[in-house]
CSV table of C-alpha atoms in Angstrom, one decimal:
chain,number,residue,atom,x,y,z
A,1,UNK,CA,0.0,0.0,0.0
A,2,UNK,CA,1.3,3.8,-0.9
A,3,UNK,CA,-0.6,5.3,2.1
A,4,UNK,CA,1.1,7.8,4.7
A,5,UNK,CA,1.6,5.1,7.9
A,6,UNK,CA,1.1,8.0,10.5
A,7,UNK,CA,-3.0,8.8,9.1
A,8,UNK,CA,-4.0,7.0,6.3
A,9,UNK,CA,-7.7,8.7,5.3
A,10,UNK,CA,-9.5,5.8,3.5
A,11,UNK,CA,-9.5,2.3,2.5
A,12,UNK,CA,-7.6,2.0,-0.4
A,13,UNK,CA,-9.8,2.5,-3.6
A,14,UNK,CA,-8.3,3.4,-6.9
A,15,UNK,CA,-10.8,5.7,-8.6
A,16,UNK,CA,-9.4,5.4,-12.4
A,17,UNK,CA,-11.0,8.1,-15.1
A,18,UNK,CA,-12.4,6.4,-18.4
A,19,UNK,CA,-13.7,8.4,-21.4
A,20,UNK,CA,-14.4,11.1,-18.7
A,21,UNK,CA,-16.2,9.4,-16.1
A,22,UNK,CA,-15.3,7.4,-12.8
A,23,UNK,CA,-14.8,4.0,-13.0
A,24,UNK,CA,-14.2,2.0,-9.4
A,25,UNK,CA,-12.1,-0.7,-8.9
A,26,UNK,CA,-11.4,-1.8,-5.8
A,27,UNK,CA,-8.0,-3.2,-4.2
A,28,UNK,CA,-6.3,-4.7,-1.5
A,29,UNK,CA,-5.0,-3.3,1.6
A,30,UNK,CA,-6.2,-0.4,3.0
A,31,UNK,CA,-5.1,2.9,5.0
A,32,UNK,CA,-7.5,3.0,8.2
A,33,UNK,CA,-7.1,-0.6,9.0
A,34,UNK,CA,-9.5,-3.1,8.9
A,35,UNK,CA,-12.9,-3.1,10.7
A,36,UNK,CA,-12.5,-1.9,14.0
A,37,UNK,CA,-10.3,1.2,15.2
A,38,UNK,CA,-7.9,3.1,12.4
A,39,UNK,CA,-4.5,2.1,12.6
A,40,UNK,CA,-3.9,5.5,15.0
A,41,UNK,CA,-6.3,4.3,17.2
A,42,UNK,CA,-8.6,7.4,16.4
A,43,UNK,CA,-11.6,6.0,14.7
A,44,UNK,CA,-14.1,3.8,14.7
A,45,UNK,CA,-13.8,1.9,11.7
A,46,UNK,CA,-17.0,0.5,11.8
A,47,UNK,CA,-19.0,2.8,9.2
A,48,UNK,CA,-21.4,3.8,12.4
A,49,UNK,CA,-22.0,6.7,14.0
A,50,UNK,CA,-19.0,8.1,16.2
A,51,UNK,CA,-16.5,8.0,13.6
A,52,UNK,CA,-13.5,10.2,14.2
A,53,UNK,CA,-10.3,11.4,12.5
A,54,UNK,CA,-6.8,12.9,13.4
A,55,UNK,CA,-5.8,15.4,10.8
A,56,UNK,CA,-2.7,17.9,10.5
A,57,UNK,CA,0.7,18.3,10.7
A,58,UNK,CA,2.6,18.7,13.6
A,59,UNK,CA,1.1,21.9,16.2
A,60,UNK,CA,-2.2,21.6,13.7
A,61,UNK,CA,-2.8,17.8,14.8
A,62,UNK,CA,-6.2,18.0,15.7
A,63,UNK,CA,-9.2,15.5,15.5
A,64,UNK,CA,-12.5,15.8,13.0
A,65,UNK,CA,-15.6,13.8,14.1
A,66,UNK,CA,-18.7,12.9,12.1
A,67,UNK,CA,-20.5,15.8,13.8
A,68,UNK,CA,-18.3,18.0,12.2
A,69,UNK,CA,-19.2,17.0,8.7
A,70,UNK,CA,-21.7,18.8,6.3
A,71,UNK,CA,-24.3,17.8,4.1
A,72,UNK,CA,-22.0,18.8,1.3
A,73,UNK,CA,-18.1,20.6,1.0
A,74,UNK,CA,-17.9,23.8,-1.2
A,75,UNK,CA,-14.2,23.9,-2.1
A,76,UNK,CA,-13.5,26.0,-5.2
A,77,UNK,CA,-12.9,24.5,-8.7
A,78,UNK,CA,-12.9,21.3,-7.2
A,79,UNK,CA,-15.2,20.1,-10.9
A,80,UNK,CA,-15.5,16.9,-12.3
A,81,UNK,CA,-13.3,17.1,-16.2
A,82,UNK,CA,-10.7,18.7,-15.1
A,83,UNK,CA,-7.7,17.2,-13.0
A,84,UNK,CA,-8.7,14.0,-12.4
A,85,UNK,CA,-11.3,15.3,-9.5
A,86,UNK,CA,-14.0,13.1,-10.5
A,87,UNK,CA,-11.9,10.4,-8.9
A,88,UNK,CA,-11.0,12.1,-5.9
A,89,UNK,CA,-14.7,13.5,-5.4
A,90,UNK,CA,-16.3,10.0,-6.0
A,91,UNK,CA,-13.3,8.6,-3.4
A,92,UNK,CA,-14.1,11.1,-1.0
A,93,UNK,CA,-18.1,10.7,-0.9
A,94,UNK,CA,-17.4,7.4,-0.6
A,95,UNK,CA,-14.9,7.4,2.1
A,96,UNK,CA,-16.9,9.9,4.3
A,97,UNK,CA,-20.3,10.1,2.8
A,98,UNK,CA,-20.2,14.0,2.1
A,99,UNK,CA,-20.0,14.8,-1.6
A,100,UNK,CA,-17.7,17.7,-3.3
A,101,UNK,CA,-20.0,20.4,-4.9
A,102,UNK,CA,-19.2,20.0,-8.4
A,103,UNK,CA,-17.7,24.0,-9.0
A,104,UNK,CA,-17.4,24.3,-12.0
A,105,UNK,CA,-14.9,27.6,-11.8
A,106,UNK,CA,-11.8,28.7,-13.1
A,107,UNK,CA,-8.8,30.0,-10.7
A,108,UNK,CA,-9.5,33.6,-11.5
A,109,UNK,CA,-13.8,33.3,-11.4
A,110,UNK,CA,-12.8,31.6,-7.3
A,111,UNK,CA,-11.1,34.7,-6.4
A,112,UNK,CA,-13.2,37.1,-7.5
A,113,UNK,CA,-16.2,35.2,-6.1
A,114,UNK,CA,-13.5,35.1,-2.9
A,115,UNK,CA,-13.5,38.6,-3.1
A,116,UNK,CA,-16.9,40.0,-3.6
A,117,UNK,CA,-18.3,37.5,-0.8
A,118,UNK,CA,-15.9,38.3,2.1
A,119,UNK,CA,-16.4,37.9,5.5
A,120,UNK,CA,-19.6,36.1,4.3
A,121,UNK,CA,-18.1,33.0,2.7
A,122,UNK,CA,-20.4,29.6,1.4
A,123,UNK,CA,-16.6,27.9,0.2
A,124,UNK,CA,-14.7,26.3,2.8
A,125,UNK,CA,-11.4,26.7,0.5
A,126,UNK,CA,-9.9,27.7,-2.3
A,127,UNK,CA,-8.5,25.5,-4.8
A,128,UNK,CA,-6.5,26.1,-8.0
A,129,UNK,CA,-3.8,27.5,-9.8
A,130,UNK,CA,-1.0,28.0,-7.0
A,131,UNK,CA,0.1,31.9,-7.7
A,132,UNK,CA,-3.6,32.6,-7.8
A,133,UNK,CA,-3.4,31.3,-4.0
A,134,UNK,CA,-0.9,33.3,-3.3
A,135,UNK,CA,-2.8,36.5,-4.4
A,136,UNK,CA,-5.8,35.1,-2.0
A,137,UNK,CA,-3.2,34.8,0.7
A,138,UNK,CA,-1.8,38.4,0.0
A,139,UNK,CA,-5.5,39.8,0.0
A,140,UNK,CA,-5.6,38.4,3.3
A,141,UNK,CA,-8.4,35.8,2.5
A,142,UNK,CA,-6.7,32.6,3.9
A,143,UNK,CA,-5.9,31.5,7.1
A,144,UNK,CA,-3.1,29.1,8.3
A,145,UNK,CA,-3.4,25.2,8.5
A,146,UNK,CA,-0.7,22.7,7.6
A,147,UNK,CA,-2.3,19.0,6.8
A,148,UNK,CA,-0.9,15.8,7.5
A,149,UNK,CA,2.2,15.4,4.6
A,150,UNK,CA,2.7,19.3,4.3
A,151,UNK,CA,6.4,18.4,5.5
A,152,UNK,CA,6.3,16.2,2.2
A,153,UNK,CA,5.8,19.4,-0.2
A,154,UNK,CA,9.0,21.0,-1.7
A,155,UNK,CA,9.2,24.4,0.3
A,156,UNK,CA,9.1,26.2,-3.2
A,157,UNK,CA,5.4,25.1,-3.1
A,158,UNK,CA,4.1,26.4,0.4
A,159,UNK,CA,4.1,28.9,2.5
A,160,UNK,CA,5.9,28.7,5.5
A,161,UNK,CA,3.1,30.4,7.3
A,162,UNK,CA,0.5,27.5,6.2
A,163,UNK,CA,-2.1,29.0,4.2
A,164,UNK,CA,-0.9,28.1,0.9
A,165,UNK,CA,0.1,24.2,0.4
A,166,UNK,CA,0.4,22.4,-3.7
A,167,UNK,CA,-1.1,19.4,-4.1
A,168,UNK,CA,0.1,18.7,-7.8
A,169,UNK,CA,1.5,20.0,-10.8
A,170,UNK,CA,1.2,20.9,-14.1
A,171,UNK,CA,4.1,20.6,-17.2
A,172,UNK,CA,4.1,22.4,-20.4
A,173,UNK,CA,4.0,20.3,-23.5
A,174,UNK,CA,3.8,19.8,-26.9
A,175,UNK,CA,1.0,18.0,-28.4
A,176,UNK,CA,1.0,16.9,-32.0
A,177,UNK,CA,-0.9,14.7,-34.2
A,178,UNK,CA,1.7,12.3,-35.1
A,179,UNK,CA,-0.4,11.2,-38.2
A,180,UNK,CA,0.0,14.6,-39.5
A,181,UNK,CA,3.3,14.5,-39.0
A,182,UNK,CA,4.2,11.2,-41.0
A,183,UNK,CA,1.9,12.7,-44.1
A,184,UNK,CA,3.9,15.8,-44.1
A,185,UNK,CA,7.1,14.0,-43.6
A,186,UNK,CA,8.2,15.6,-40.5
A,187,UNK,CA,9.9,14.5,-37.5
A,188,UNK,CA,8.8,14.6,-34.2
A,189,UNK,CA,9.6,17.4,-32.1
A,190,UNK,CA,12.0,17.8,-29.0
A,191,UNK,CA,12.7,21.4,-28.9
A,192,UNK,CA,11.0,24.7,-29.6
A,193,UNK,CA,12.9,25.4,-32.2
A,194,UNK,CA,11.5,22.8,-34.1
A,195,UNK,CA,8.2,24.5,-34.1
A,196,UNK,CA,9.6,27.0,-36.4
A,197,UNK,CA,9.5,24.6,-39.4
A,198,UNK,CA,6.9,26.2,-41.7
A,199,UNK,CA,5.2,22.7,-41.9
A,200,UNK,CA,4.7,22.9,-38.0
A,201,UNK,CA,3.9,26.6,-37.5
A,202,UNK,CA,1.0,26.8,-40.4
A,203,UNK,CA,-1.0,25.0,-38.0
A,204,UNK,CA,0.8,25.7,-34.8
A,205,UNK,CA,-1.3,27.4,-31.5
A,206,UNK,CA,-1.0,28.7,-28.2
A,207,UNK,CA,-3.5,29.4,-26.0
A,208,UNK,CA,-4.0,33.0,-24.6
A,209,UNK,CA,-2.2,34.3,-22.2
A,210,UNK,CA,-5.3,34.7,-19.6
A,211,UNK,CA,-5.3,31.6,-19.3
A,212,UNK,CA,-2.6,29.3,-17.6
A,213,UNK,CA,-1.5,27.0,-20.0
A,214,UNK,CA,-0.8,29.9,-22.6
A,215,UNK,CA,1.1,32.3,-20.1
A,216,UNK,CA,3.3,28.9,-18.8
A,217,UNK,CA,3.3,28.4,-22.1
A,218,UNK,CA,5.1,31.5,-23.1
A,219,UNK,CA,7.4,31.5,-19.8
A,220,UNK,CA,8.4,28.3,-21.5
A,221,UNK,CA,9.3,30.0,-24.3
A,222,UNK,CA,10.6,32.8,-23.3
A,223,UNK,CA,13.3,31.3,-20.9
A,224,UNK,CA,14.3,28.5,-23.1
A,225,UNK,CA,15.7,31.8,-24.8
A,226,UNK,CA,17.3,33.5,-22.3
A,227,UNK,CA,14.4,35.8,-21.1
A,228,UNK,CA,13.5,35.6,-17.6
A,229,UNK,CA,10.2,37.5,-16.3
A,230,UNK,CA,11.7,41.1,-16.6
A,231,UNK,CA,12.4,40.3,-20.2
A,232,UNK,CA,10.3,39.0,-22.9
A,233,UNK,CA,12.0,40.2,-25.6
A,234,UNK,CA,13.3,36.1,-26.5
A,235,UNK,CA,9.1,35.3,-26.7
A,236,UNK,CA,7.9,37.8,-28.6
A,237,UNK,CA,11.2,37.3,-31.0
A,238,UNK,CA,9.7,33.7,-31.6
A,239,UNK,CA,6.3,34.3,-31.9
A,240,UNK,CA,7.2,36.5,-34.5
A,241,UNK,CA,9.1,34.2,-36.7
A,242,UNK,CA,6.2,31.6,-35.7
A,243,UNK,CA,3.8,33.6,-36.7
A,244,UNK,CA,5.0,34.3,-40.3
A,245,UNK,CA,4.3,30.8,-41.1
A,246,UNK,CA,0.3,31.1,-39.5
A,247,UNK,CA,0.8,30.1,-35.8
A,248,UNK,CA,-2.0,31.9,-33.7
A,249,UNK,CA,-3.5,32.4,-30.2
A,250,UNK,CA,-6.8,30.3,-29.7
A,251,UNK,CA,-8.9,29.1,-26.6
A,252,UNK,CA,-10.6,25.9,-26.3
A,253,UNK,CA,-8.0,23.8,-28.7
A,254,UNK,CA,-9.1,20.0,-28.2
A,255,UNK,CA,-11.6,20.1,-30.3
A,256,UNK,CA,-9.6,21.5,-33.5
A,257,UNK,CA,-6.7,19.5,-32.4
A,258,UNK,CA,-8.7,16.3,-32.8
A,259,UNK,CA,-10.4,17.6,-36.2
A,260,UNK,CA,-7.1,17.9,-37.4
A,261,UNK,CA,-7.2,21.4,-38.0
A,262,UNK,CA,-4.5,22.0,-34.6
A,263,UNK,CA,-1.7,20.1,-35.2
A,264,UNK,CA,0.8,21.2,-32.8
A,265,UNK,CA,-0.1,23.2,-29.6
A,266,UNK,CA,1.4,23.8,-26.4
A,267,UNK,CA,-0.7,23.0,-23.0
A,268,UNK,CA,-0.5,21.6,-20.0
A,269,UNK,CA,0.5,18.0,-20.1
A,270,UNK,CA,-2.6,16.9,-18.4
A,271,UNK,CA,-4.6,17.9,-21.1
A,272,UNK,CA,-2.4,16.3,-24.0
A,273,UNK,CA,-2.5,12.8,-22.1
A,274,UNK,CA,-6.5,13.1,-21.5
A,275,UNK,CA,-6.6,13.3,-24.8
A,276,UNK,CA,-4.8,10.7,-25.9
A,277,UNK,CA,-6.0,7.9,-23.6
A,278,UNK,CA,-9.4,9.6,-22.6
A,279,UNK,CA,-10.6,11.1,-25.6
A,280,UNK,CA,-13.5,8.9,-28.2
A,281,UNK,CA,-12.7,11.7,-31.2
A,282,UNK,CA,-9.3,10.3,-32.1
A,283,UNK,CA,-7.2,7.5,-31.6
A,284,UNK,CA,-4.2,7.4,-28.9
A,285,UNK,CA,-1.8,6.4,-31.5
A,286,UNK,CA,-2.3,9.8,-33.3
A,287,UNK,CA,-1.3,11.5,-30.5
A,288,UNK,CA,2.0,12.5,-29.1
A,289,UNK,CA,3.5,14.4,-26.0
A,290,UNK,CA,6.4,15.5,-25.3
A,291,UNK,CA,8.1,17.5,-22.7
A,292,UNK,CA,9.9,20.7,-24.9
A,293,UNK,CA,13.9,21.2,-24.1
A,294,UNK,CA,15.3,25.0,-25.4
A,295,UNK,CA,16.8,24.7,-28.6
A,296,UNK,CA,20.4,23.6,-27.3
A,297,UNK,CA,18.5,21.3,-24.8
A,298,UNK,CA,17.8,21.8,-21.3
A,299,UNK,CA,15.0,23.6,-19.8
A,300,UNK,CA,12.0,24.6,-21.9
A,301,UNK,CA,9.1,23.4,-19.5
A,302,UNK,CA,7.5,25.5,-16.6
A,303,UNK,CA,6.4,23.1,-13.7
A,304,UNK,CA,3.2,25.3,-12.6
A,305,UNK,CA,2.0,24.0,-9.4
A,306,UNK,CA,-1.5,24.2,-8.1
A,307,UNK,CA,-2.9,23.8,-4.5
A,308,UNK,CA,-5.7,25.4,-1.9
A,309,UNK,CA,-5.5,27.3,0.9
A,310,UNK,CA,-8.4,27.4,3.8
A,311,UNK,CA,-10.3,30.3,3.6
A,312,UNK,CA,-10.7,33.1,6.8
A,313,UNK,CA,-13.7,32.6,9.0
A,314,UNK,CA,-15.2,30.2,6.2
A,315,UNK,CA,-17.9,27.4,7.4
A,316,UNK,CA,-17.4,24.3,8.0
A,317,UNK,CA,-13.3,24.4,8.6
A,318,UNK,CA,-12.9,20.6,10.8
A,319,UNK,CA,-14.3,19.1,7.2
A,320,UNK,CA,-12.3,21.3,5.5
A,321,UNK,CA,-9.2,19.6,7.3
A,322,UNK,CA,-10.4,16.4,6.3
A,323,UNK,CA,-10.6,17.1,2.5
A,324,UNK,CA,-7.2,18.8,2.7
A,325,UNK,CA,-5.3,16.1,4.6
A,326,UNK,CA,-7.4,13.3,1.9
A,327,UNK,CA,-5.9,15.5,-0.4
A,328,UNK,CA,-2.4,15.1,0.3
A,329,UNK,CA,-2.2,11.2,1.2
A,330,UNK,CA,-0.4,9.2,-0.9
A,331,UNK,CA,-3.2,7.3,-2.1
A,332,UNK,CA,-5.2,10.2,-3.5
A,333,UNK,CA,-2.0,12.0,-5.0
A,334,UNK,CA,-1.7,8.6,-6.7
A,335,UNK,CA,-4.9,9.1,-8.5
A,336,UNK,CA,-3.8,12.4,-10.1
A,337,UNK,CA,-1.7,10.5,-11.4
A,338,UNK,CA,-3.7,7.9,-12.5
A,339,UNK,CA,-5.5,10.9,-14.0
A,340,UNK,CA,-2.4,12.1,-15.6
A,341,UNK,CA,-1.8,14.9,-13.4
A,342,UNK,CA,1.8,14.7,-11.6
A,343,UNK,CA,1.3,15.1,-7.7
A,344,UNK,CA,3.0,17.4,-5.8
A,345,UNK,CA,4.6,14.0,-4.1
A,346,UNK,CA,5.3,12.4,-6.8
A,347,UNK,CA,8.7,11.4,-6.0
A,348,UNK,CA,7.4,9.0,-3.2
A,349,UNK,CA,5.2,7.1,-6.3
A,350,UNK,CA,5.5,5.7,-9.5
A,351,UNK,CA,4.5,7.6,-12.7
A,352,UNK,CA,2.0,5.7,-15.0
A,353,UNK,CA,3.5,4.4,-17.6
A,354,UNK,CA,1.4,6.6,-20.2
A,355,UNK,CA,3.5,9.7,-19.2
A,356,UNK,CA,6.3,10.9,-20.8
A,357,UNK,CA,9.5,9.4,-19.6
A,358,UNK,CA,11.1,10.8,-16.5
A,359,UNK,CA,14.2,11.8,-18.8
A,360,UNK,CA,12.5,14.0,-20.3
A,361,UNK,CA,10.7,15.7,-17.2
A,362,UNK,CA,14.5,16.0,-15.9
A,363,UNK,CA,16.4,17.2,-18.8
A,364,UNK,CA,13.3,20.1,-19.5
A,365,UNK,CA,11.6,21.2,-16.6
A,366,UNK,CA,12.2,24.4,-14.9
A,367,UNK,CA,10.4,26.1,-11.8
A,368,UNK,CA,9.0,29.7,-11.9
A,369,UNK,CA,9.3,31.7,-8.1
A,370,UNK,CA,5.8,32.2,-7.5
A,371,UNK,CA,6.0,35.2,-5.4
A,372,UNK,CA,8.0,36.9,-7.8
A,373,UNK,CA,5.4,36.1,-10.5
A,374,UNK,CA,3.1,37.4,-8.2
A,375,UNK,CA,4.2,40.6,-8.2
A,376,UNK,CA,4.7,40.5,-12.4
A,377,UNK,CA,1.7,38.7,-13.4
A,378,UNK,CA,-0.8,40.8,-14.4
A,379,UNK,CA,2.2,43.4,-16.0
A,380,UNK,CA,3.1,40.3,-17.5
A,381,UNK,CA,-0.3,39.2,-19.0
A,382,UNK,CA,-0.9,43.4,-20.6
A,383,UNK,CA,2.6,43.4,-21.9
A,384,UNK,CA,1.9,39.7,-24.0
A,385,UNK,CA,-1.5,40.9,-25.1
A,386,UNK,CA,-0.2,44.4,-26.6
A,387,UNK,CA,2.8,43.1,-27.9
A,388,UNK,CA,2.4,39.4,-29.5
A,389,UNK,CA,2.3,39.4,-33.6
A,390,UNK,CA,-0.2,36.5,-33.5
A,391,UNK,CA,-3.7,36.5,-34.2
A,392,UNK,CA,-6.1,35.8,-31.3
A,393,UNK,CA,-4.3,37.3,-28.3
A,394,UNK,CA,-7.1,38.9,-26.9
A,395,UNK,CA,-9.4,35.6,-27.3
């Protein structure tokens, strides 16, 4: 079993995503023990009334009971389609009886519903892109709790005050149609720089930079040329030469990617791998993914995290504990990856064998300081949409 010894939260399930839903498959071995008291001693075990649970890390250790559990848990952007949540909703219900409401909410739309509805909050939490967090946390929206396994998270990826924790991460990647590619005769890429072949570019996208896939895309970009996040001079020198050959800015690119009319675009590598395995439009062997070195090799992938912090004087906070410790356990960062999304821990497990090859994670991936894109964000975002040659920016 891959549970955490100390608190294990459920019996081990694996909660596999199929085509977009939940499928449940059961296995052996569990983290609570078998019937009777949890392997801390703390609860029950017996599905009855009276069940408790200790939660938290270190001075946070406290203990939830049954009494403390609502109906239903409002946690922002926790929404079934998107980050393999459908399996970690489904485990959760079924762990402690109290389903996720399905929010179906971008980072941005959770902090400005943060926003306009403080000091009268309905979410327990907020959940999503990690620098988004961060600006909750700065607002002064969040409030300090470390769960069980936040001494497991890489301190680039928390706060050492405890209000913002990653659960998992996202790479940049390059998705192609590898059919495409053998009609036009060209080889796969590795690099950026072979997204400048005219054959590549004439069909080439990147999202917009509003959205977090295109802005990490363009980081991506822009450092595997030297820029850094006071220069973008390297990114909009590409995009240029790109964009001579018809490479453009466009949202919502699965759908023309699997029509064929996309056959190269950069997004998360989540989104590339749902495709391949998940998706009914096109078959997994069209698809490729590959984590992008810079043109000499080396780093040409940003490694964007996401995570939650606990909101201030939100409802329900004991429950909250509960879904952020569940969270963190081994066994449900194993099913992000099992739904293609690479924990936050996920040098304590074993990638699926559908991802990319670690190589390639190691030889390309670079880490952004949050904080400091922070601060530059949003000059960043103004300066990409007034300046980039492509069509679409503004999308």
């Amino acid at each position: 079993m891959t549970g955490d010894s100390s608190n294990g939260p459920f019996s081990r399930r694996r909660f596999l995503l199929a085509n977009g839903a939940a499928a449940t498959v059961g296995l052996a071995g569990c983290l609570g023990g078998d019937e009777g008291d949890d392997e801390d001693g703390t609860g029950s075990g017996d599905g009855g009334e009276g069940r408790s649970w200790e939660v938290g890390h270190d001075e946070y250790r406290t203990t939830v009971t049954e009494d403390d559990l609502p109906e239903e848990l409002f946690i922002y952007a926790v929404q079934t389609g998107w980050s393999n949540w459908d399996a970690v909703m489904a485990a959760f219900e079924e762990e402690y009886g109290v389903p996720l409401h399905d929010d179906q909410r971008t980072s941005g739309e959770a902090l400005s519903n943060i926003r306009a509805n403080a000091g009268n909050q309905d979410y327990s939490a907020y959940n999503g892109f990690y620098p988004t967090g961060l600006q909750a946390w700065d607002d002064g929206f969040t409030t300090d709790y470390k769960p069980e396994g936040w001494d497991r998270v890489p301190d680039d990826f928390k706060t050492d005050d405890g209000h913002v924790t990653a659960t998992r991460q996202m790479t940049i990647a390059i998705n192609y149609r590898k059919d495409i590619y053998e009609e036009r005769g060209i080889d796969e890429p590795e690099t950026w720089e072979d997204l400048k072949q005219p054959e590549i570019a004439q069909d080439l996208a990147i999202n917009v930079p509003g959205a977090g896939a295109g802005l990490n895309a363009m980081l991506s970009i822009n450092h595997a040329y030297g820029g850094d996040l006071d220069n973008l001079d390297p990114l909009f020198d590409y995009l240029e030469e790109i964009g001579e050959s018809g490479a453009r800015h466009q949202r919502n690119l699965d759908r023309q990617f699997t029509a064929g009319e996309v056959s190269t675009y950069a997004e998360f590598d989540f989104g590339g791998l749902s495709t391949k395995y998940n998706s009914d439009d096109i078959p997994e062997e069209d698809v490729g993914v590959v984590i992008p070195q810079a043109p000499g090799g080396g780093e040409g992938a940003v490694a964007a995290p996401y995570g939650y912090a606990m909101l201030d004087d939100a409802p329900n906070p004991e429950a909250c504990k509960l879904f952020m410790d569940f969270v963190l356990s081994l066994d449900v960062q194993q099913l992000f990856f099992d739904g293609f999304v690479r924990p936050i821990r996920a040098d304590e497990l074993d990638a699926p064998d559908e991802f990319p090859p670690d190589e390639q994670y190691e030889a390309a991936t670079f880490e952004i300081d949050q904080v400091e894109l922070l601060e530059k964000q949003q000059d960043i975002v103004s300066e990409i949409i007034e300046r980039s040659p492509l069509p679409g920016v503004e999308a």
